Short mmCIF file of C-alpha atoms in Angstrom, two decimals:
data_model
loop_
_atom_site.label_atom_id
_atom_site.label_comp_id
_atom_site.label_asym_id
_atom_site.label_seq_id
_atom_site.Cartn_x
_atom_site.Cartn_y
_atom_site.Cartn_z
CA UNK A 1 123.67 137.57 173.34
CA UNK A 2 124.92 139.21 169.52
CA UNK A 3 128.65 140.48 170.10
CA UNK A 4 130.01 137.00 171.12
CA UNK A 5 132.91 136.32 168.12
CA UNK A 6 133.91 132.47 169.10
CA UNK A 7 137.79 131.68 167.94
CA UNK A 8 138.78 128.30 167.27
CA UNK A 9 136.13 126.54 168.75
CA UNK A 10 136.06 122.77 168.62
CA UNK A 11 132.91 120.62 167.86
CA UNK A 12 132.04 118.79 171.57
CA UNK A 13 130.94 115.72 168.82
CA UNK A 14 133.86 114.72 167.68
CA UNK A 15 137.34 112.32 168.61
CA UNK A 16 139.86 114.75 170.06
CA UNK A 17 140.78 113.49 173.41
CA UNK A 18 144.09 111.39 173.16
CA UNK A 19 143.37 107.68 173.42
CA UNK A 20 142.83 106.06 177.01
CA UNK A 21 143.36 102.66 179.14
CA UNK A 22 140.60 101.65 178.13
CA UNK A 23 141.42 102.45 174.01
CA UNK A 24 145.41 100.62 174.70
CA UNK A 25 144.23 97.48 176.61
CA UNK A 26 141.91 96.85 173.93
CA UNK A 27 143.84 97.25 171.08
CA UNK A 28 145.84 94.52 173.14
CA UNK A 29 143.04 92.02 173.34
CA UNK A 30 142.14 92.92 169.50
CA UNK A 31 145.77 91.41 168.29
CA UNK A 32 144.96 88.38 170.61
CA UNK A 33 141.92 87.96 168.67
CA UNK A 34 143.30 88.28 165.36
CA UNK A 35 145.88 85.84 165.47
CA UNK A 36 143.67 83.60 167.12
CA UNK A 37 141.25 83.84 164.26
CA UNK A 38 144.24 82.82 162.08
CA UNK A 39 143.82 78.82 163.71
CA UNK A 40 140.75 79.27 163.75
CA UNK A 41 140.53 79.45 160.00
CA UNK A 42 143.34 76.91 160.03
CA UNK A 43 141.64 74.05 162.23
CA UNK A 44 138.54 74.67 159.51
CA UNK A 45 140.15 73.18 156.85
CA UNK A 46 141.69 70.67 158.96
CA UNK A 47 139.03 68.94 160.34
CA UNK A 48 136.49 69.83 157.26
CA UNK A 49 137.73 68.53 154.75
CA UNK A 50 137.12 65.54 153.90
CA UNK A 51 138.24 61.77 153.50
CA UNK A 52 135.12 59.05 153.14
CA UNK A 53 131.46 60.33 151.23
CA UNK A 54 129.10 61.85 153.89
CA UNK A 55 126.62 60.31 155.22
CA UNK A 56 123.28 61.93 155.76
CA UNK A 57 123.12 61.12 159.12
CA UNK A 58 126.67 62.84 160.14
CA UNK A 59 126.27 66.59 157.71
CA UNK A 60 129.83 67.53 156.96
CA UNK A 61 128.53 71.11 158.61
CA UNK A 62 127.96 69.21 161.64
CA UNK A 63 131.23 69.29 162.25
CA UNK A 64 132.41 72.45 161.35
CA UNK A 65 130.40 74.99 163.49
CA UNK A 66 132.32 75.23 166.12
CA UNK A 67 134.80 76.92 163.94
CA UNK A 68 132.10 78.64 162.68
CA UNK A 69 131.22 80.10 166.03
CA UNK A 70 134.70 81.09 166.69
CA UNK A 71 134.67 83.28 163.74
CA UNK A 72 132.04 85.12 164.92
CA UNK A 73 133.35 85.93 167.99
CA UNK A 74 136.20 86.88 167.36
CA UNK A 75 135.16 89.07 164.23
CA UNK A 76 132.28 90.50 166.41
CA UNK A 77 135.99 90.87 169.14
CA UNK A 78 137.62 92.59 166.81
CA UNK A 79 134.87 95.14 165.89
CA UNK A 80 133.88 95.60 169.20
CA UNK A 81 137.52 96.64 169.98
CA UNK A 82 138.15 98.75 168.11
CA UNK A 83 135.45 100.73 167.88
CA UNK A 84 135.92 101.19 171.90
CA UNK A 85 139.16 103.04 171.02
CA UNK A 86 137.26 106.45 170.69
CA UNK A 87 135.83 105.70 173.88
CA UNK A 88 137.76 107.53 175.56
CA UNK A 89 138.57 110.49 172.31
CA UNK A 90 134.54 111.89 172.81
CA UNK A 91 134.45 114.21 175.16
CA UNK A 92 130.71 113.83 175.00
CA UNK A 93 129.86 109.61 175.36
CA UNK A 94 127.82 108.81 171.76
CA UNK A 95 127.81 106.61 169.53
CA UNK A 96 131.23 103.96 169.85
CA UNK A 97 130.37 102.65 173.33
CA UNK A 98 127.12 101.99 171.34
CA UNK A 99 128.79 99.49 169.31
CA UNK A 100 130.73 98.27 171.97
CA UNK A 101 128.46 97.59 174.12
CA UNK A 102 126.23 95.95 171.63
CA UNK A 103 128.97 93.78 170.00
CA UNK A 104 130.13 92.21 172.68
CA UNK A 105 126.47 91.04 174.27
CA UNK A 106 126.15 89.41 170.79
CA UNK A 107 130.60 88.32 171.50
CA UNK A 108 128.86 86.90 174.80
CA UNK A 109 126.47 84.64 172.41
CA UNK A 110 128.56 82.72 170.55
CA UNK A 111 130.63 82.22 172.83
CA UNK A 112 127.49 79.88 174.41
CA UNK A 113 127.39 79.25 171.03
CA UNK A 114 130.69 78.09 170.85
CA UNK A 115 130.59 75.92 173.69
CA UNK A 116 127.38 73.87 173.06
CA UNK A 117 127.97 73.12 169.79
CA UNK A 118 131.43 71.35 170.84
CA UNK A 119 129.69 69.76 173.24
CA UNK A 120 126.97 68.36 170.89
CA UNK A 121 129.13 67.36 168.35
CA UNK A 122 131.31 65.36 170.15
CA UNK A 123 128.15 63.51 171.03
CA UNK A 124 127.64 62.97 167.19
CA UNK A 125 130.66 62.24 167.05
CA UNK A 126 130.72 59.33 169.45
CA UNK A 127 127.50 57.93 168.16
CA UNK A 128 129.70 58.09 165.02
CA UNK A 129 132.37 55.94 165.89
CA UNK A 130 130.21 53.48 167.97
CA UNK A 131 127.86 52.58 164.82
CA UNK A 132 130.43 52.71 162.57
CA UNK A 133 131.36 48.48 163.26
CA UNK A 134 127.14 48.02 162.44
CA UNK A 135 124.84 51.22 161.61
CA UNK A 136 122.16 49.37 162.87
CA UNK A 137 122.79 49.01 166.46
CA UNK A 138 120.61 52.59 167.61
CA UNK A 139 117.96 53.47 165.49
CA UNK A 140 117.33 57.18 164.46
CA UNK A 141 113.34 57.14 165.43
CA UNK A 142 114.09 55.90 168.89
CA UNK A 143 113.92 57.71 172.38
CA UNK A 144 117.32 58.52 172.15
CA UNK A 145 117.15 59.66 169.34
CA UNK A 146 114.46 61.74 169.31
CA UNK A 147 116.16 63.23 172.20
CA UNK A 148 119.28 64.64 170.52
CA UNK A 149 116.97 65.65 167.19
CA UNK A 150 114.82 68.08 170.22
CA UNK A 151 118.13 68.79 172.82
CA UNK A 152 119.36 71.28 170.12
CA UNK A 153 115.86 73.21 168.62
CA UNK A 154 115.17 73.33 172.66
CA UNK A 155 119.13 75.59 173.26
CA UNK A 156 118.60 77.54 170.43
CA UNK A 157 115.35 78.40 171.92
CA UNK A 158 116.42 80.02 174.94
CA UNK A 159 119.50 81.41 172.41
CA UNK A 160 117.64 83.61 170.74
CA UNK A 161 115.32 84.01 173.31
CA UNK A 162 118.49 85.82 175.24
CA UNK A 163 119.26 87.94 171.57
CA UNK A 164 115.72 89.72 171.32
CA UNK A 165 115.48 90.34 175.01
CA UNK A 166 118.62 91.65 174.62
CA UNK A 167 119.19 93.74 170.87
CA UNK A 168 116.25 94.82 170.09
CA UNK A 169 116.29 98.05 172.14
CA UNK A 170 116.38 102.29 171.47
CA UNK A 171 120.92 101.85 172.92
CA UNK A 172 120.21 105.68 173.10
CA UNK A 173 119.93 106.40 176.70
CA UNK A 174 123.46 104.63 177.30
CA UNK A 175 124.64 107.44 175.20
CA UNK A 176 123.39 110.24 178.08
CA UNK A 177 126.26 109.63 180.22
CA UNK A 178 127.59 113.60 180.23
CA UNK A 179 126.61 114.52 183.99
CA UNK A 180 126.78 112.71 186.76
CA UNK A 181 122.05 114.23 187.09
CA UNK A 182 121.65 112.45 183.38
CA UNK A 183 124.03 109.48 184.11
CA UNK A 184 121.73 109.15 187.65
CA UNK A 185 117.77 109.56 185.92
CA UNK A 186 118.82 108.36 181.92
CA UNK A 187 121.74 105.88 181.84
CA UNK A 188 121.82 104.04 185.36
CA UNK A 189 118.18 102.77 184.22
CA UNK A 190 118.37 101.52 180.78
CA UNK A 191 121.78 99.85 182.02
CA UNK A 192 119.43 98.35 184.56
CA UNK A 193 116.76 97.51 183.08
CA UNK A 194 113.70 94.22 183.57
CA UNK A 195 115.31 93.11 180.43
CA UNK A 196 118.92 93.50 180.64
CA UNK A 197 118.70 91.67 183.97
CA UNK A 198 116.10 88.63 182.65
CA UNK A 199 119.20 87.72 179.41
CA UNK A 200 121.63 86.11 181.90
CA UNK A 201 118.37 83.55 183.75
CA UNK A 202 118.13 82.76 179.92
CA UNK A 203 121.86 81.88 178.36
CA UNK A 204 122.09 79.86 182.42
CA UNK A 205 118.88 77.91 181.05
CA UNK A 206 121.07 76.91 177.34
CA UNK A 207 124.41 76.47 180.29
CA UNK A 208 122.25 73.59 182.09
CA UNK A 209 121.08 72.70 178.92
CA UNK A 210 124.89 71.56 177.90
CA UNK A 211 125.44 69.96 180.56
CA UNK A 212 122.38 67.91 179.60
CA UNK A 213 124.08 67.26 176.59
CA UNK A 214 126.94 65.85 177.38
CA UNK A 215 125.74 63.57 180.37
CA UNK A 216 123.46 62.15 177.67
CA UNK A 217 126.47 61.52 175.40
CA UNK A 218 128.56 59.86 178.09
CA UNK A 219 125.38 57.59 179.44
CA UNK A 220 125.02 56.33 176.11
CA UNK A 221 127.96 55.76 173.97
CA UNK A 222 130.34 54.85 177.18
CA UNK A 223 130.41 52.53 179.60
CA UNK A 224 128.50 52.51 182.42
CA UNK A 225 128.86 51.81 185.69
CA UNK A 226 127.28 51.15 188.64
CA UNK A 227 126.20 53.06 191.43
CA UNK A 228 126.78 57.08 192.22
CA UNK A 229 130.22 57.31 193.32
CA UNK A 230 131.68 55.34 190.51
CA UNK A 231 128.66 56.86 188.12
CA UNK A 232 130.65 60.65 188.83
CA UNK A 233 134.09 59.46 188.59
CA UNK A 234 133.14 57.97 185.54
CA UNK A 235 131.88 60.97 184.28
CA UNK A 236 134.43 63.01 185.05
CA UNK A 237 137.12 60.07 183.17
CA UNK A 238 135.07 60.09 180.23
CA UNK A 239 134.45 64.13 179.70
CA UNK A 240 137.26 65.38 176.94
CA UNK A 241 139.55 67.94 179.17
CA UNK A 242 138.70 70.77 176.77
CA UNK A 243 134.95 70.51 178.15
CA UNK A 244 136.32 71.06 181.84
CA UNK A 245 137.26 73.75 181.34
CA UNK A 246 135.46 75.25 178.34
CA UNK A 247 131.99 74.49 180.74
CA UNK A 248 133.05 76.87 183.32
CA UNK A 249 134.34 79.31 181.05
CA UNK A 250 130.73 79.79 179.37
CA UNK A 251 130.12 80.00 183.24
CA UNK A 252 131.26 82.67 183.85
CA UNK A 253 130.76 84.89 181.30
CA UNK A 254 126.54 83.84 182.08
CA UNK A 255 128.40 85.56 185.82
CA UNK A 256 129.52 88.59 184.62
CA UNK A 257 126.62 89.58 182.23
CA UNK A 258 124.47 89.34 185.50
CA UNK A 259 126.70 91.72 186.77
CA UNK A 260 126.98 94.66 184.73
CA UNK A 261 122.60 94.04 185.15
CA UNK A 262 123.11 94.63 188.78
CA UNK A 263 126.43 96.53 189.36
CA UNK A 264 126.70 99.77 186.96
CA UNK A 265 129.83 100.31 187.86
CA UNK A 266 130.88 97.42 186.67
CA UNK A 267 129.52 96.96 183.41
CA UNK A 268 131.05 97.80 180.43
CA UNK A 269 127.96 100.17 179.76
CA UNK A 270 129.80 102.48 182.09
CA UNK A 271 132.10 105.51 180.04
CA UNK A 272 134.16 105.47 183.24
CA UNK A 273 133.71 101.94 184.07
CA UNK A 274 136.07 99.31 185.95
CA UNK A 275 138.62 98.70 183.01
CA UNK A 276 139.95 95.07 185.22
CA UNK A 277 136.06 93.70 186.26
CA UNK A 278 135.06 95.08 182.29
CA UNK A 279 138.02 92.98 180.87
CA UNK A 280 138.73 90.17 182.93
CA UNK A 281 135.38 89.08 183.42
CA UNK A 282 133.87 90.19 179.57
CA UNK A 283 136.74 89.24 177.05
CA UNK A 284 139.35 86.62 178.93
CA UNK A 285 136.41 83.72 179.04
CA UNK A 286 135.73 84.41 175.17
CA UNK A 287 139.57 84.49 174.18
CA UNK A 288 140.41 82.11 175.99
CA UNK A 289 137.76 79.77 173.93
CA UNK A 290 138.73 79.98 171.02
CA UNK A 291 142.09 80.17 172.00
CA UNK A 292 141.36 76.41 174.20
CA UNK A 293 139.25 75.43 170.98
CA UNK A 294 142.24 76.08 168.57
CA UNK A 295 144.55 74.08 171.01
CA UNK A 296 141.82 70.71 170.77
CA UNK A 297 141.90 71.07 167.37
CA UNK A 298 146.06 71.05 166.47
CA UNK A 299 145.98 67.81 168.71
CA UNK A 300 143.38 65.93 168.00
CA UNK A 301 143.00 64.39 163.71
CA UNK A 302 140.45 64.43 161.40
CA UNK A 303 137.36 63.18 162.51
CA UNK A 304 137.36 61.46 158.37
CA UNK A 305 140.39 59.80 159.33
CA UNK A 306 140.12 59.09 162.49
CA UNK A 307 137.65 56.66 161.23
CA UNK A 308 139.83 55.20 158.30
CA UNK A 309 142.59 54.22 161.60
CA UNK A 310 139.86 52.53 163.65
CA UNK A 311 138.83 50.52 160.67
CA UNK A 312 141.72 49.69 159.17
CA UNK A 313 142.57 48.04 163.44
CA UNK A 314 139.22 45.95 163.29
CA UNK A 315 140.24 44.35 159.95
CA UNK A 316 143.49 43.45 161.18
CA UNK A 317 142.43 42.22 163.94
CA UNK A 318 139.60 40.59 162.28
CA UNK A 319 142.24 39.09 160.22
CA UNK A 320 144.58 38.01 163.69
CA UNK A 321 141.02 35.78 165.61
CA UNK A 322 140.13 33.63 161.81
CA UNK A 323 143.98 32.98 161.84
CA UNK A 324 144.92 34.83 158.01
CA UNK A 325 148.10 37.05 157.93
CA UNK A 326 148.47 39.08 154.60
CA UNK A 327 151.62 38.94 152.79
CA UNK A 328 153.83 42.68 152.72
CA UNK A 329 153.40 44.95 149.17
CA UNK A 330 157.20 42.88 148.40
CA UNK A 331 155.82 39.33 147.61
CA UNK A 332 153.36 39.76 145.19
CA UNK A 333 156.08 40.96 142.85
CA UNK A 334 159.00 38.43 144.13
CA UNK A 335 156.15 35.11 143.33
CA UNK A 336 154.77 37.21 140.13
CA UNK A 337 152.22 38.58 140.60
CA UNK A 338 150.76 40.99 138.47
CA UNK A 339 147.71 42.93 139.23
CA UNK A 340 147.29 45.20 135.90
CA UNK A 341 148.05 44.53 132.42
CA UNK A 342 147.80 41.25 130.93
CA UNK A 343 147.02 39.84 134.13
CA UNK A 344 145.13 36.01 132.51
CA UNK A 345 148.76 36.17 129.96
CA UNK A 346 150.94 35.48 133.00
CA UNK A 347 149.00 33.70 135.04
CA UNK A 348 148.57 30.77 131.98
CA UNK A 349 152.53 31.54 131.76
CA UNK A 350 153.12 30.97 135.60
CA UNK A 351 150.99 27.99 135.68
CA UNK A 352 152.90 26.24 132.93
CA UNK A 353 156.47 26.47 134.32
CA UNK A 354 154.58 25.61 137.49
CA UNK A 355 153.99 22.22 136.31
CA UNK A 356 157.60 22.00 134.49
CA UNK A 357 155.86 22.75 130.75
CA UNK A 358 157.93 26.00 129.55
CA UNK A 359 160.80 24.08 128.24
CA UNK A 360 157.95 21.51 126.09
CA UNK A 361 156.60 25.34 125.27
CA UNK A 362 158.80 26.99 123.96
CA UNK A 363 159.91 23.95 121.74
CA UNK A 364 156.57 23.51 120.48
CA UNK A 365 156.34 27.28 119.48
CA UNK A 366 159.86 27.02 118.36
CA UNK A 367 159.01 23.79 115.93
CA UNK A 368 156.25 25.26 114.55
CA UNK A 369 158.06 28.85 113.35
CA UNK A 370 160.10 26.31 111.53
CA UNK A 371 157.67 24.83 109.57
CA UNK A 372 155.91 28.15 108.50
CA UNK A 373 158.57 29.05 107.30
CA UNK A 374 159.71 26.32 105.20
CA UNK A 375 155.93 25.73 103.79
CA UNK A 376 155.80 29.53 103.04
CA UNK A 377 159.33 28.91 100.74
CA UNK A 378 157.98 25.77 98.39
CA UNK A 379 155.30 27.33 97.06
CA UNK A 380 154.66 30.46 95.71
CA UNK A 381 151.31 30.18 94.24
CA UNK A 382 147.94 30.52 96.83
CA UNK A 383 144.74 29.34 95.74
CA UNK A 384 141.45 29.37 98.03
CA UNK A 385 140.85 26.13 98.88
CA UNK A 386 137.79 23.76 98.00
CA UNK A 387 134.03 25.41 98.97
CA UNK A 388 132.35 22.39 98.52
CA UNK A 389 132.83 20.16 101.69
CA UNK A 390 135.63 17.69 101.50
CA UNK A 391 137.47 14.99 103.85
CA UNK A 392 139.55 17.12 106.39
CA UNK A 393 142.04 15.62 106.77
CA UNK A 394 144.24 16.17 109.62
CA UNK A 395 146.65 19.42 109.98
CA UNK A 396 150.43 18.77 112.36
CA UNK A 397 149.95 22.35 112.89
CA UNK A 398 147.31 23.34 115.49
CA UNK A 399 144.91 26.51 112.67
CA UNK A 400 145.79 29.90 113.91
CA UNK A 401 143.61 31.63 115.92
CA UNK A 402 140.49 33.66 114.40
CA UNK A 403 141.49 37.75 114.69
CA UNK A 404 138.04 39.46 114.59
CA UNK A 405 138.15 42.78 112.38
CA UNK A 406 136.22 44.66 114.69
CA UNK A 407 136.72 45.65 118.24
CA UNK A 408 140.33 44.29 118.95
CA UNK A 409 141.37 45.97 122.41
CA UNK A 410 138.04 44.56 123.84
CA UNK A 411 138.89 40.51 122.44
CA UNK A 412 142.29 41.06 123.75
CA UNK A 413 141.65 38.95 126.36
CA UNK A 414 139.69 35.72 124.50
CA UNK A 415 143.30 36.05 121.98
CA UNK A 416 145.15 35.82 124.78
CA UNK A 417 143.24 32.70 126.59
CA UNK A 418 143.24 30.77 122.22
CA UNK A 419 147.37 31.69 121.75
CA UNK A 420 147.29 29.87 124.96
CA UNK A 421 145.38 26.91 124.66
CA UNK A 422 147.17 26.73 121.13
CA UNK A 423 150.69 26.63 122.88
CA UNK A 424 149.60 24.21 125.82
CA UNK A 425 147.41 21.87 123.73
CA UNK A 426 148.82 21.42 120.43
CA UNK A 427 146.55 17.85 119.04
CA UNK A 428 143.55 19.54 119.28
CA UNK A 429 142.65 19.96 115.96
CA UNK A 430 141.71 16.21 115.73
CA UNK A 431 139.19 16.48 112.09
CA UNK A 432 135.61 17.37 112.90
CA UNK A 433 132.82 14.50 112.67
CA UNK A 434 130.46 16.65 110.70
CA UNK A 435 133.22 17.30 108.36
CA UNK A 436 133.62 13.24 107.41
CA UNK A 437 131.03 11.92 104.40
CA UNK A 438 129.58 9.83 106.67
CA UNK A 439 128.30 12.68 107.87
CA UNK A 440 127.39 14.93 104.81
CA UNK A 441 125.04 11.27 103.89
CA UNK A 442 127.81 10.84 100.31
CA UNK A 443 126.93 14.17 99.43
CA UNK A 444 130.84 15.23 98.77
CA UNK A 445 132.37 13.98 96.11
CA UNK A 446 135.34 12.66 94.92
CA UNK A 447 138.62 14.40 93.87
CA UNK A 448 138.05 13.86 89.69
CA UNK A 449 140.88 13.46 87.52
CA UNK A 450 140.96 16.73 84.78
CA UNK A 451 142.52 15.74 81.10
CA UNK A 452 145.81 17.46 81.77
CA UNK A 453 146.45 15.65 84.02
CA UNK A 454 145.77 14.06 87.89
CA UNK A 455 146.25 16.73 89.74
CA UNK A 456 144.37 16.26 93.30
CA UNK A 457 142.70 18.97 95.02
CA UNK A 458 144.48 19.41 98.48
CA UNK A 459 141.80 19.72 101.09
CA UNK A 460 143.19 21.96 103.69
CA UNK A 461 142.22 24.10 105.54
CA UNK A 462 144.58 26.58 105.45
CA UNK A 463 145.09 28.56 102.39
CA UNK A 464 148.45 29.78 102.30
CA UNK A 465 149.05 25.67 101.81
CA UNK A 466 148.01 24.91 98.29
CA UNK A 467 149.10 22.73 95.43
CA UNK A 468 149.17 24.60 91.10
CA UNK A 469 146.29 22.36 90.45
CA UNK A 470 143.34 23.53 87.70
CA UNK A 471 140.08 24.50 89.62
CA UNK A 472 137.18 22.66 89.57
CA UNK A 473 134.25 23.07 88.07
CA UNK A 474 131.10 23.07 88.93
CA UNK A 475 128.30 20.97 87.08
CA UNK A 476 125.34 21.40 90.02
CA UNK A 477 124.23 23.40 92.74
CA UNK A 478 125.83 20.64 95.03
CA UNK A 479 129.25 21.69 94.17
CA UNK A 480 129.24 24.76 95.25
#
């Protein structure tokens, strides 16, 4: 028909229609998931922070996996819901429907992984508290430890099988809903094929694995009860409340995915599907899982902080059993106990005060200062003392402590001890036996008189206390 002319023509594969109820409800859910994502990040910072050294037995990433999967759920939900806005706006079914369903399946898988990691980490946290008083009470290579090693691998085996059954496929057949005949011939067989029907059973096996993991943790890390009835009651009491809600919600996710695989009218793969079934069964469980996880995260403390509190409580209980009473913080300051600085010197002075020698020490210090001033005023001439060994005369004052010329800061405790010893024991400067003439075999000579006068050299060991006398004449090497 060459003479036909099209005016104001519109391409059928563009988003030209107004948004419908599917898009409007999807925007509302997208806002809820976006707000939940903020709280998930806050909880990840709160519970992922370390206050204790990391242990090889309990990796820090183990406590963060549940929050990572919550972020994954929020991200896939946001992408799928925002792409679902154009499902109603396309006159002919196109790519937005495929993207919406694709990310919905990923969100379901993330929901199962979220519940699994929450239950698995709770068991790991129970084990950490159980072995904290005695790290050798449970071995990692026993039957229990090997069961905990293989169980996550078993869960993710079925989880990945579900992924390969659902995700890698030709999604183009789902778009063939442009007429009722085409929908019946192409879209419905593609949306309800055997792979979609098998996938929910694989997720159900993963859900049963979650129950086994929960039972295993209660069995090994909680008190055991006798009798089937008591065990059931104890199991319900030991399981946290959040798991009593999250595990049934995970089963709802599996149930709706199975319903969509058998009934095309309730499936999100249909363009004009039942919106109540789609959002209540498809998005509400995932949103509730994230919200419950966030609320429980705000109610629970950081695990490292809780472990520190438990250790403090155990230490206080052991002190009470042993009869140990710790003094308050102000007790050391009142008694003068100094924990830093010149602790040695302060300890010595405190011991002196306790024995009542504070006045005596002060009197000796004043006397030594006065004698030093008098000695310095009597003579202005200073000489070296005799270089040959002469009989030493005990001085009335203790010799000054030796001051090293090296690293002064490292020898400060030695200086303090010497000063304290000089104050406490002023008569410790008795003559040494090796300085007597007998000990030296008579080698020391008596001071000789010089022609200029009879001046005797002082035998004091202090160079500051000397007399004005001529130097000694050295006659042989024995005088050196």
